[in-house]
Amino acid sequence: MQPQALPGFRDFYPEEFALRDHIMEVWRRVATRYGFVEFDGPPLESLDLYTAKSGEEIVDQLYAFQDKGGREVALRPEMTPTVARMVAARAGGLKKPIRWFSVPQLFRYERQQRGRLREHFQLNCDLIGEPGPMADAELIGLALDVMREFGLGPDDVRVRLSDRRLLAALLGAAGVEEAQLPAAYQAVDKIDRVPQDKLAGRLAEAGLSASVIEGVFDVAQIRGLQAVDQALADGALDPAVADDLRQAVEILQAMGLGPFLDVDLSIVRGLAYYTGIVFEVFDAAGAMRAICGGGRYDGLLATLGGVDLPALGFGMGDVVLADLLRERGLAPAPPAAIDAFIVTVTAEEVSMAIGLAHSLRDRGVRLEYALGAMTMGKQLKLAHARGARFALVIGPDERQADRVVIRDLATGVQQTVSRSGVGAALDAARAGQGST
């Protein structure tokens, strides 16, 4: 049997790893610009941490088992419960608002499909201790600036945002009772993915009349703040219920991010714990799954960690994002493995090559040399295969004169320098390469 990765898991060969590394480097760079600091937690947590948040039904979606100590545990499917646990443990000593981010690998045992595997890496950003809409805008701005850092613009990605409080008010005005809100939320959330007749059947089973079902569908079609204001007026609702959403949009426009924004009341976020503004980032064509999603989850920390703090956060997975970058031609080329390759002409130069290699590596130069007998031609072929820009050639004449030939493998230009001057010469050559 030919061994292979388990279904839903990935091997990262160097070229795939280069893209993953690029994604994570951008995530970290943008998050730290916003004052977020990185943390991490264990990949294995108590199963109770997840069932307390999502109910026993989540167990079927987890890699859950009993460990050798008899404890019920699970590989982490998300980071929010870990955040809640860690914040609760030190809540009194943490300066508010808390700005934390992490880049965990997460695991879920679920059906594989495009953009969804059984493991993925994810940027998680959480802002804890700030109740106002400026915090919501800050978090959405961070997510959009990640997109911009990758070279994606408004024609490539859109952020669709809504507010659960506003949605609840409009659904209530349409005749949805409080006990029926979960069913209405599910219908609104699936309005673009499930035929309306099927959704209508589910709503009827939940006790909604035909006229109320029509009202639910009308609410799900609301797009833009002007349509929001009109719907509030038609329902004789207090326009202040949309104040936070309006302010968040205004702040994002002040950031210069207005061209990315779509107010869209079909955005619900499936998780029951969201309490305010919610958002998702999609490719502009709508051909892929959501790249990013999140929102305000006031009250969740009190449930999971016993500390009542307002909070909001988002998760941005690497799978859909990598697909989009490849599609747009924005995936980086794999970097060269080395800067230079030391080529020896005869066996007598090997000792000098080893000493030179060690001194250059101490300077931070990435380099390689043949580890066994190899002709000069094969050494140069290996240098090209490794992506080396320079060949450092040592022959009998160079060994006698304690000198080295530096050959630029891209241009063919070469120079001869003393062995002690090779490092400085390489620095100068690379600096010149970067300026052209």
Short mmCIF file of C-alpha atoms in Angstrom, two decimals:
data_model
loop_
_atom_site.label_atom_id
_atom_site.label_comp_id
_atom_site.label_asym_id
_atom_site.label_seq_id
_atom_site.Cartn_x
_atom_site.Cartn_y
_atom_site.Cartn_z
CA MET A 1 0.00 0.00 0.00
CA GLN A 2 1.29 3.45 -0.94
CA PRO A 3 1.24 5.63 2.22
CA GLN A 4 -0.56 8.94 1.84
CA ALA A 5 -2.01 11.73 3.95
CA LEU A 6 -5.34 11.08 5.63
CA PRO A 7 -8.47 12.39 3.84
CA GLY A 8 -8.91 16.10 4.44
CA PHE A 9 -5.30 16.61 5.54
CA ARG A 10 -2.51 18.18 3.51
CA ASP A 11 1.13 17.59 2.77
CA PHE A 12 3.05 20.84 2.41
CA TYR A 13 5.81 20.31 -0.11
CA PRO A 14 8.26 23.24 -0.34
CA GLU A 15 6.21 25.13 -2.94
CA GLU A 16 2.98 24.75 -0.93
CA PHE A 17 4.81 25.58 2.27
CA ALA A 18 6.12 28.79 0.66
CA LEU A 19 2.54 29.96 0.06
CA ARG A 20 1.48 28.97 3.57
CA ASP A 21 4.45 30.84 5.02
CA HIS A 22 3.63 33.91 2.92
CA ILE A 23 0.02 33.89 4.15
CA MET A 24 1.06 33.61 7.78
CA GLU A 25 3.72 36.30 7.44
CA VAL A 26 1.15 38.75 6.04
CA TRP A 27 -1.33 37.81 8.77
CA ARG A 28 1.23 38.54 11.48
CA ARG A 29 2.47 41.73 9.85
CA VAL A 30 -0.98 43.34 9.56
CA ALA A 31 -2.23 42.15 12.96
CA THR A 32 0.76 43.65 14.75
CA ARG A 33 0.25 46.95 12.90
CA TYR A 34 -3.11 47.14 14.65
CA GLY A 35 -1.51 46.59 18.05
CA PHE A 36 -2.56 42.95 18.37
CA VAL A 37 -0.17 40.60 20.17
CA GLU A 38 0.20 36.92 19.41
CA PHE A 39 -0.75 34.11 21.77
CA ASP A 40 -1.40 30.40 21.50
CA GLY A 41 -3.00 27.61 23.49
CA PRO A 42 -2.87 23.83 23.49
CA PRO A 43 -4.13 21.94 20.41
CA LEU A 44 -5.85 19.48 22.76
CA GLU A 45 -8.54 20.75 25.13
CA SER A 46 -11.23 19.32 27.38
CA LEU A 47 -14.27 18.30 25.36
CA ASP A 48 -16.47 20.20 27.84
CA LEU A 49 -14.98 23.47 26.61
CA TYR A 50 -16.68 22.96 23.21
CA THR A 51 -19.92 21.32 24.29
CA ALA A 52 -20.53 24.16 26.78
CA LYS A 53 -20.48 26.60 23.88
CA SER A 54 -22.08 24.62 21.06
CA GLY A 55 -23.98 21.77 22.68
CA GLU A 56 -23.49 18.01 22.58
CA GLU A 57 -24.30 17.88 18.86
CA ILE A 58 -20.90 19.34 18.04
CA VAL A 59 -19.16 16.14 19.18
CA ASP A 60 -19.89 14.45 15.83
CA GLN A 61 -17.87 17.19 14.10
CA LEU A 62 -14.81 16.87 16.34
CA TYR A 63 -11.77 14.69 16.65
CA ALA A 64 -12.85 13.70 20.16
CA PHE A 65 -11.63 10.77 22.25
CA GLN A 66 -10.80 9.62 25.75
CA ASP A 67 -7.14 10.00 26.65
CA LYS A 68 -5.11 7.52 28.70
CA GLY A 69 -6.08 9.37 31.87
CA GLY A 70 -9.76 8.81 31.19
CA ARG A 71 -10.40 12.46 30.27
CA GLU A 72 -12.77 13.37 27.42
CA VAL A 73 -10.71 15.58 25.11
CA ALA A 74 -10.82 16.99 21.57
CA LEU A 75 -8.45 18.52 19.05
CA ARG A 76 -9.36 22.20 18.92
CA PRO A 77 -11.91 23.04 16.19
CA GLU A 78 -11.74 26.78 16.93
CA MET A 79 -9.95 29.23 19.21
CA THR A 80 -12.75 31.25 20.84
CA PRO A 81 -13.27 28.85 23.79
CA THR A 82 -9.52 28.83 24.43
CA VAL A 83 -9.47 32.64 24.31
CA ALA A 84 -12.33 32.76 26.81
CA ARG A 85 -10.59 30.32 29.15
CA MET A 86 -7.26 32.16 29.01
CA VAL A 87 -8.76 35.64 29.44
CA ALA A 88 -10.84 34.47 32.39
CA ALA A 89 -7.74 33.08 34.10
CA ARG A 90 -6.03 36.50 34.14
CA ALA A 91 -8.87 38.95 33.50
CA GLY A 92 -8.00 41.19 36.44
CA GLY A 93 -4.44 41.71 35.29
CA LEU A 94 -5.05 42.29 31.58
CA LYS A 95 -5.19 45.86 30.28
CA LYS A 96 -8.44 46.52 28.41
CA PRO A 97 -9.17 46.46 25.59
CA ILE A 98 -7.34 43.20 24.99
CA ARG A 99 -6.04 42.79 21.44
CA TRP A 100 -4.93 39.21 20.83
CA PHE A 101 -4.32 37.20 17.70
CA SER A 102 -3.28 33.63 17.00
CA VAL A 103 -2.47 31.43 14.00
CA PRO A 104 -3.60 27.96 15.11
CA GLN A 105 -4.09 24.75 13.18
CA LEU A 106 -7.70 23.67 13.69
CA PHE A 107 -9.41 20.31 13.19
CA ARG A 108 -12.99 19.32 12.36
CA TYR A 109 -14.27 15.93 11.27
CA GLU A 110 -16.68 17.00 8.55
CA ARG A 111 -17.44 16.43 4.89
CA GLN A 112 -14.71 17.68 2.59
CA GLN A 113 -15.56 20.15 -0.14
CA ARG A 114 -13.90 22.96 -2.01
CA GLY A 115 -12.53 25.44 0.50
CA ARG A 116 -13.16 23.17 3.49
CA LEU A 117 -10.86 20.43 4.72
CA ARG A 118 -10.58 18.55 8.00
CA GLU A 119 -7.68 20.74 9.07
CA HIS A 120 -6.69 24.26 8.28
CA PHE A 121 -4.68 27.15 9.61
CA GLN A 122 -6.52 30.28 10.65
CA LEU A 123 -5.86 33.86 11.64
CA ASN A 124 -7.92 34.55 14.77
CA CYS A 125 -8.19 38.12 16.03
CA ASP A 126 -10.15 38.97 19.17
CA LEU A 127 -10.79 42.42 20.67
CA ILE A 128 -12.07 42.14 24.23
CA GLY A 129 -13.34 44.78 26.65
CA GLU A 130 -14.68 47.44 24.24
CA PRO A 131 -18.45 47.70 23.60
CA GLY A 132 -18.62 50.47 20.98
CA PRO A 133 -18.87 50.32 17.16
CA MET A 134 -15.37 51.74 16.77
CA ALA A 135 -14.09 48.35 17.93
CA ASP A 136 -16.25 46.60 15.31
CA ALA A 137 -14.86 48.87 12.59
CA GLU A 138 -11.32 48.32 13.85
CA LEU A 139 -11.66 44.57 13.51
CA ILE A 140 -13.27 44.73 10.07
CA GLY A 141 -10.57 47.20 8.99
CA LEU A 142 -7.91 44.74 10.08
CA ALA A 143 -9.49 41.96 8.02
CA LEU A 144 -9.71 44.19 4.95
CA ASP A 145 -6.16 45.43 5.34
CA VAL A 146 -5.02 41.82 5.30
CA MET A 147 -6.76 41.50 1.92
CA ARG A 148 -5.09 44.70 0.70
CA GLU A 149 -1.70 43.50 1.86
CA PHE A 150 -2.12 40.45 -0.38
CA GLY A 151 -2.81 42.77 -3.32
CA LEU A 152 -6.58 42.20 -3.36
CA GLY A 153 -8.85 45.17 -4.05
CA PRO A 154 -12.60 45.90 -4.07
CA ASP A 155 -12.97 44.12 -7.41
CA ASP A 156 -11.50 40.98 -5.82
CA VAL A 157 -13.10 40.83 -2.36
CA ARG A 158 -16.10 42.30 -0.58
CA VAL A 159 -17.03 42.54 3.08
CA ARG A 160 -20.74 41.98 3.70
CA LEU A 161 -21.90 43.23 7.09
CA SER A 162 -25.07 43.24 9.13
CA ASP A 163 -26.20 43.51 12.76
CA ARG A 164 -28.04 40.77 14.64
CA ARG A 165 -29.88 43.36 16.78
CA LEU A 166 -31.14 45.14 13.66
CA LEU A 167 -32.10 41.86 12.04
CA ALA A 168 -34.01 40.72 15.13
CA ALA A 169 -35.94 44.02 15.22
CA LEU A 170 -36.92 43.81 11.54
CA LEU A 171 -37.91 40.15 11.81
CA GLY A 172 -39.99 40.98 14.86
CA ALA A 173 -41.74 43.74 12.94
CA ALA A 174 -42.46 41.18 10.19
CA GLY A 175 -44.28 39.03 12.76
CA VAL A 176 -41.57 36.57 13.83
CA GLU A 177 -41.95 35.64 17.48
CA GLU A 178 -38.90 35.43 19.71
CA ALA A 179 -39.06 31.63 19.90
CA GLN A 180 -39.12 31.50 16.10
CA LEU A 181 -36.04 33.69 15.62
CA PRO A 182 -33.56 30.77 15.36
CA ALA A 183 -35.53 29.28 12.47
CA ALA A 184 -35.81 32.70 10.82
CA TYR A 185 -32.09 33.31 11.24
CA GLN A 186 -31.33 29.98 9.57
CA ALA A 187 -33.57 30.84 6.64
CA VAL A 188 -32.00 34.27 6.18
CA ASP A 189 -28.52 32.77 6.43
CA LYS A 190 -29.29 30.24 3.68
CA ILE A 191 -31.29 32.55 1.41
CA ASP A 192 -28.63 32.50 -1.35
CA ARG A 193 -27.88 28.77 -1.12
CA VAL A 194 -31.20 26.97 -0.64
CA PRO A 195 -34.35 27.26 -2.82
CA GLN A 196 -36.95 29.51 -1.23
CA ASP A 197 -39.67 26.87 -1.38
CA LYS A 198 -37.57 24.58 0.83
CA LEU A 199 -36.85 27.42 3.24
CA ALA A 200 -40.54 28.30 3.30
CA GLY A 201 -41.36 24.71 4.23
CA ARG A 202 -38.94 24.77 7.13
CA LEU A 203 -40.34 28.09 8.36
CA ALA A 204 -43.88 26.75 8.14
CA GLU A 205 -42.82 23.78 10.25
CA ALA A 206 -41.56 26.30 12.83
CA GLY A 207 -45.05 27.82 12.97
CA LEU A 208 -44.66 30.88 10.75
CA SER A 209 -47.63 31.90 8.62
CA ALA A 210 -47.34 32.53 4.88
CA SER A 211 -47.41 36.32 5.32
CA VAL A 212 -44.68 36.20 8.00
CA ILE A 213 -42.56 33.92 5.81
CA GLU A 214 -42.83 36.47 3.01
CA GLY A 215 -41.73 39.13 5.48
CA VAL A 216 -38.68 37.06 6.45
CA PHE A 217 -37.68 36.80 2.80
CA ASP A 218 -38.16 40.56 2.35
CA VAL A 219 -35.85 41.28 5.28
CA ALA A 220 -33.23 38.91 3.85
CA GLN A 221 -33.17 40.95 0.63
CA ILE A 222 -32.32 44.28 2.30
CA ARG A 223 -29.11 45.75 0.90
CA GLY A 224 -27.53 49.09 1.81
CA LEU A 225 -28.12 51.59 4.60
CA GLN A 226 -30.78 53.48 2.64
CA ALA A 227 -32.84 50.28 2.36
CA VAL A 228 -32.26 49.65 6.08
CA ASP A 229 -33.62 53.10 6.96
CA GLN A 230 -36.66 52.57 4.74
CA ALA A 231 -37.38 49.16 6.31
CA LEU A 232 -37.14 50.65 9.80
CA ALA A 233 -39.53 53.42 8.82
CA ASP A 234 -41.97 50.95 7.24
CA GLY A 235 -41.91 48.86 10.41
CA ALA A 236 -42.34 51.91 12.68
CA LEU A 237 -39.10 50.93 14.41
CA ASP A 238 -36.68 53.18 16.28
CA PRO A 239 -33.96 54.14 13.75
CA ALA A 240 -31.44 54.03 16.61
CA VAL A 241 -31.41 50.22 16.34
CA ALA A 242 -29.15 50.68 13.30
CA ASP A 243 -26.88 53.31 14.89
CA ASP A 244 -23.95 50.95 15.57
CA LEU A 245 -24.02 49.63 12.01
CA ARG A 246 -24.16 53.16 10.59
CA GLN A 247 -21.27 54.31 12.77
CA ALA A 248 -19.15 51.28 11.86
CA VAL A 249 -19.72 51.99 8.16
CA GLU A 250 -18.81 55.67 8.63
CA ILE A 251 -15.59 54.75 10.45
CA LEU A 252 -14.61 52.26 7.75
CA GLN A 253 -15.29 54.90 5.11
CA ALA A 254 -13.03 57.30 7.04
CA MET A 255 -10.33 54.62 6.85
CA GLY A 256 -10.70 54.67 3.06
CA LEU A 257 -12.26 51.20 3.01
CA GLY A 258 -15.72 52.24 1.83
CA PRO A 259 -15.30 50.68 -1.66
CA PHE A 260 -15.08 47.23 -0.05
CA LEU A 261 -18.33 47.49 1.95
CA ASP A 262 -21.74 45.95 1.29
CA VAL A 263 -24.44 46.24 3.95
CA ASP A 264 -26.27 42.95 3.52
CA LEU A 265 -28.87 41.70 6.00
CA SER A 266 -28.59 38.12 4.72
CA ILE A 267 -25.35 37.89 6.71
CA VAL A 268 -26.29 36.20 9.96
CA ARG A 269 -23.34 33.96 10.86
CA GLY A 270 -24.59 30.55 11.82
CA LEU A 271 -23.27 30.54 15.37
CA ALA A 272 -25.90 31.35 17.96
CA TYR A 273 -23.65 33.39 20.23
CA TYR A 274 -23.28 36.48 18.00
CA THR A 275 -25.02 39.50 19.51
CA GLY A 276 -24.27 42.55 17.34
CA ILE A 277 -22.47 43.47 14.14
CA VAL A 278 -21.51 40.43 12.06
CA PHE A 279 -19.55 40.27 8.82
CA GLU A 280 -18.08 37.95 6.21
CA VAL A 281 -15.43 38.53 3.52
CA PHE A 282 -16.08 36.88 0.15
CA ASP A 283 -14.45 36.88 -3.24
CA ALA A 284 -16.25 39.49 -5.33
CA ALA A 285 -17.50 36.93 -7.83
CA GLY A 286 -19.11 34.87 -5.08
CA ALA A 287 -17.62 31.68 -6.48
CA MET A 288 -15.94 30.56 -3.25
CA ARG A 289 -16.79 30.00 0.37
CA ALA A 290 -16.31 32.87 2.82
CA ILE A 291 -12.67 33.83 3.30
CA CYS A 292 -13.29 35.34 6.71
CA GLY A 293 -16.16 35.67 9.14
CA GLY A 294 -16.80 37.06 12.58
CA GLY A 295 -18.62 39.56 14.69
CA ARG A 296 -19.54 40.66 18.18
CA TYR A 297 -20.13 37.97 20.79
CA ASP A 298 -20.90 39.87 24.00
CA GLY A 299 -21.84 37.42 26.73
CA LEU A 300 -19.89 34.42 25.46
CA LEU A 301 -16.94 35.01 27.79
CA ALA A 302 -19.31 35.01 30.74
CA THR A 303 -20.73 31.67 29.59
CA LEU A 304 -17.38 29.99 28.93
CA GLY A 305 -15.01 31.68 31.34
CA GLY A 306 -17.15 33.38 33.95
CA VAL A 307 -15.88 36.88 33.07
CA ASP A 308 -18.47 39.28 31.67
CA LEU A 309 -16.63 41.35 29.07
CA PRO A 310 -17.81 42.64 25.70
CA ALA A 311 -15.92 40.92 22.90
CA LEU A 312 -15.69 40.49 19.16
CA GLY A 313 -13.47 38.52 16.84
CA PHE A 314 -13.01 36.88 13.47
CA GLY A 315 -11.40 33.83 11.90
CA MET A 316 -9.72 33.82 8.48
CA GLY A 317 -8.79 30.41 7.08
CA ASP A 318 -5.89 29.64 4.78
CA VAL A 319 -7.66 27.21 2.41
CA VAL A 320 -10.02 29.56 0.54
CA LEU A 321 -7.51 32.40 0.77
CA ALA A 322 -4.79 30.29 -0.87
CA ASP A 323 -7.21 29.31 -3.66
CA LEU A 324 -8.05 32.97 -4.29
CA LEU A 325 -4.41 34.07 -4.34
CA ARG A 326 -3.58 31.34 -6.85
CA GLU A 327 -6.58 32.29 -9.01
CA ARG A 328 -5.55 35.96 -9.03
CA GLY A 329 -1.89 35.16 -9.75
CA LEU A 330 -0.85 36.57 -6.37
CA ALA A 331 0.76 33.44 -4.94
CA PRO A 332 4.49 34.11 -4.51
CA ALA A 333 7.10 32.11 -6.36
CA PRO A 334 8.96 29.72 -4.05
CA PRO A 335 12.06 31.54 -2.76
CA ALA A 336 15.51 30.35 -3.73
CA ALA A 337 16.79 27.77 -1.28
CA ILE A 338 20.27 29.33 -1.08
CA ASP A 339 22.17 32.50 -1.93
CA ALA A 340 25.40 30.89 -3.06
CA PHE A 341 26.98 27.55 -3.94
CA ILE A 342 30.69 26.91 -3.38
CA VAL A 343 32.21 25.10 -6.37
CA THR A 344 35.54 23.32 -5.96
CA VAL A 345 37.68 22.28 -8.92
CA THR A 346 39.74 19.58 -7.19
CA ALA A 347 39.62 17.68 -3.92
CA GLU A 348 42.42 19.88 -2.55
CA GLU A 349 40.07 22.87 -2.35
CA VAL A 350 37.43 21.13 -0.21
CA SER A 351 39.00 22.07 3.14
CA MET A 352 39.13 25.75 2.13
CA ALA A 353 35.51 25.53 0.91
CA ILE A 354 34.32 24.12 4.24
CA GLY A 355 36.00 26.88 6.23
CA LEU A 356 34.66 29.56 3.90
CA ALA A 357 31.15 28.10 4.09
CA HIS A 358 31.14 28.17 7.87
CA SER A 359 32.30 31.79 8.06
CA LEU A 360 29.72 32.91 5.49
CA ARG A 361 26.91 31.06 7.23
CA ASP A 362 27.84 32.93 10.41
CA ARG A 363 27.14 36.13 8.42
CA GLY A 364 23.70 34.85 7.47
CA VAL A 365 24.53 33.75 3.93
CA ARG A 366 22.50 30.72 2.84
CA LEU A 367 24.81 28.41 0.97
CA GLU A 368 25.61 24.85 0.02
CA TYR A 369 28.54 22.86 -1.34
CA ALA A 370 28.93 19.34 -2.68
CA LEU A 371 28.95 16.73 0.07
CA GLY A 372 30.83 14.20 -2.04
CA ALA A 373 32.93 13.90 -5.17
CA MET A 374 31.24 15.79 -8.00
CA THR A 375 32.46 17.32 -11.25
CA MET A 376 32.50 21.08 -11.58
CA GLY A 377 29.74 20.89 -14.20
CA LYS A 378 27.45 18.92 -11.89
CA GLN A 379 28.16 21.31 -9.05
CA LEU A 380 27.07 24.25 -11.22
CA LYS A 381 23.91 22.37 -12.28
CA LEU A 382 23.09 21.75 -8.63
CA ALA A 383 23.67 25.44 -7.89
CA HIS A 384 21.14 26.39 -10.58
CA ALA A 385 18.67 23.78 -9.31
CA ARG A 386 18.86 25.25 -5.80
CA GLY A 387 18.19 28.75 -7.14
CA ALA A 388 21.57 30.12 -6.09
CA ARG A 389 22.38 33.57 -7.46
CA PHE A 390 26.12 33.21 -6.97
CA ALA A 391 28.72 30.50 -7.48
CA LEU A 392 31.87 30.83 -5.35
CA VAL A 393 34.54 29.04 -7.38
CA ILE A 394 37.76 27.80 -5.81
CA GLY A 395 40.41 26.16 -8.02
CA PRO A 396 44.12 25.44 -7.51
CA ASP A 397 45.12 29.00 -8.45
CA GLU A 398 42.58 30.53 -6.07
CA ARG A 399 43.62 28.18 -3.28
CA GLN A 400 47.28 29.17 -3.70
CA ALA A 401 46.41 32.90 -3.73
CA ASP A 402 43.82 32.57 -0.93
CA ARG A 403 41.24 34.08 -3.26
CA VAL A 404 37.73 33.19 -4.53
CA VAL A 405 35.94 33.81 -7.84
CA ILE A 406 32.40 35.15 -7.34
CA ARG A 407 30.26 34.40 -10.41
CA ASP A 408 26.81 35.90 -10.83
CA LEU A 409 24.86 32.98 -12.26
CA ALA A 410 22.16 35.26 -13.68
CA THR A 411 24.46 37.59 -15.63
CA GLY A 412 27.69 35.61 -15.95
CA VAL A 413 29.66 38.57 -14.55
CA GLN A 414 32.40 37.51 -12.16
CA GLN A 415 35.02 39.03 -9.91
CA THR A 416 37.93 37.69 -7.91
CA VAL A 417 38.32 38.73 -4.28
CA SER A 418 40.34 37.67 -1.25
CA ARG A 419 38.83 34.91 0.86
CA SER A 420 38.37 37.35 3.78
CA GLY A 421 36.53 39.77 1.48
CA VAL A 422 33.96 37.32 0.10
CA GLY A 423 31.29 38.22 2.67
CA ALA A 424 31.51 41.95 2.02
CA ALA A 425 31.58 41.39 -1.75
CA LEU A 426 28.43 39.24 -1.55
CA ASP A 427 26.70 41.86 0.60
CA ALA A 428 27.55 44.55 -1.95
CA ALA A 429 26.44 42.37 -4.89
CA ARG A 430 23.13 41.52 -3.21
CA ALA A 431 22.53 45.17 -2.31
CA GLY A 432 23.09 46.13 -5.92
CA GLN A 433 20.76 43.34 -7.03
CA GLY A 434 18.04 44.68 -4.76
CA SER A 435 18.35 48.23 -6.12
CA THR A 436 17.98 47.28 -9.78
#
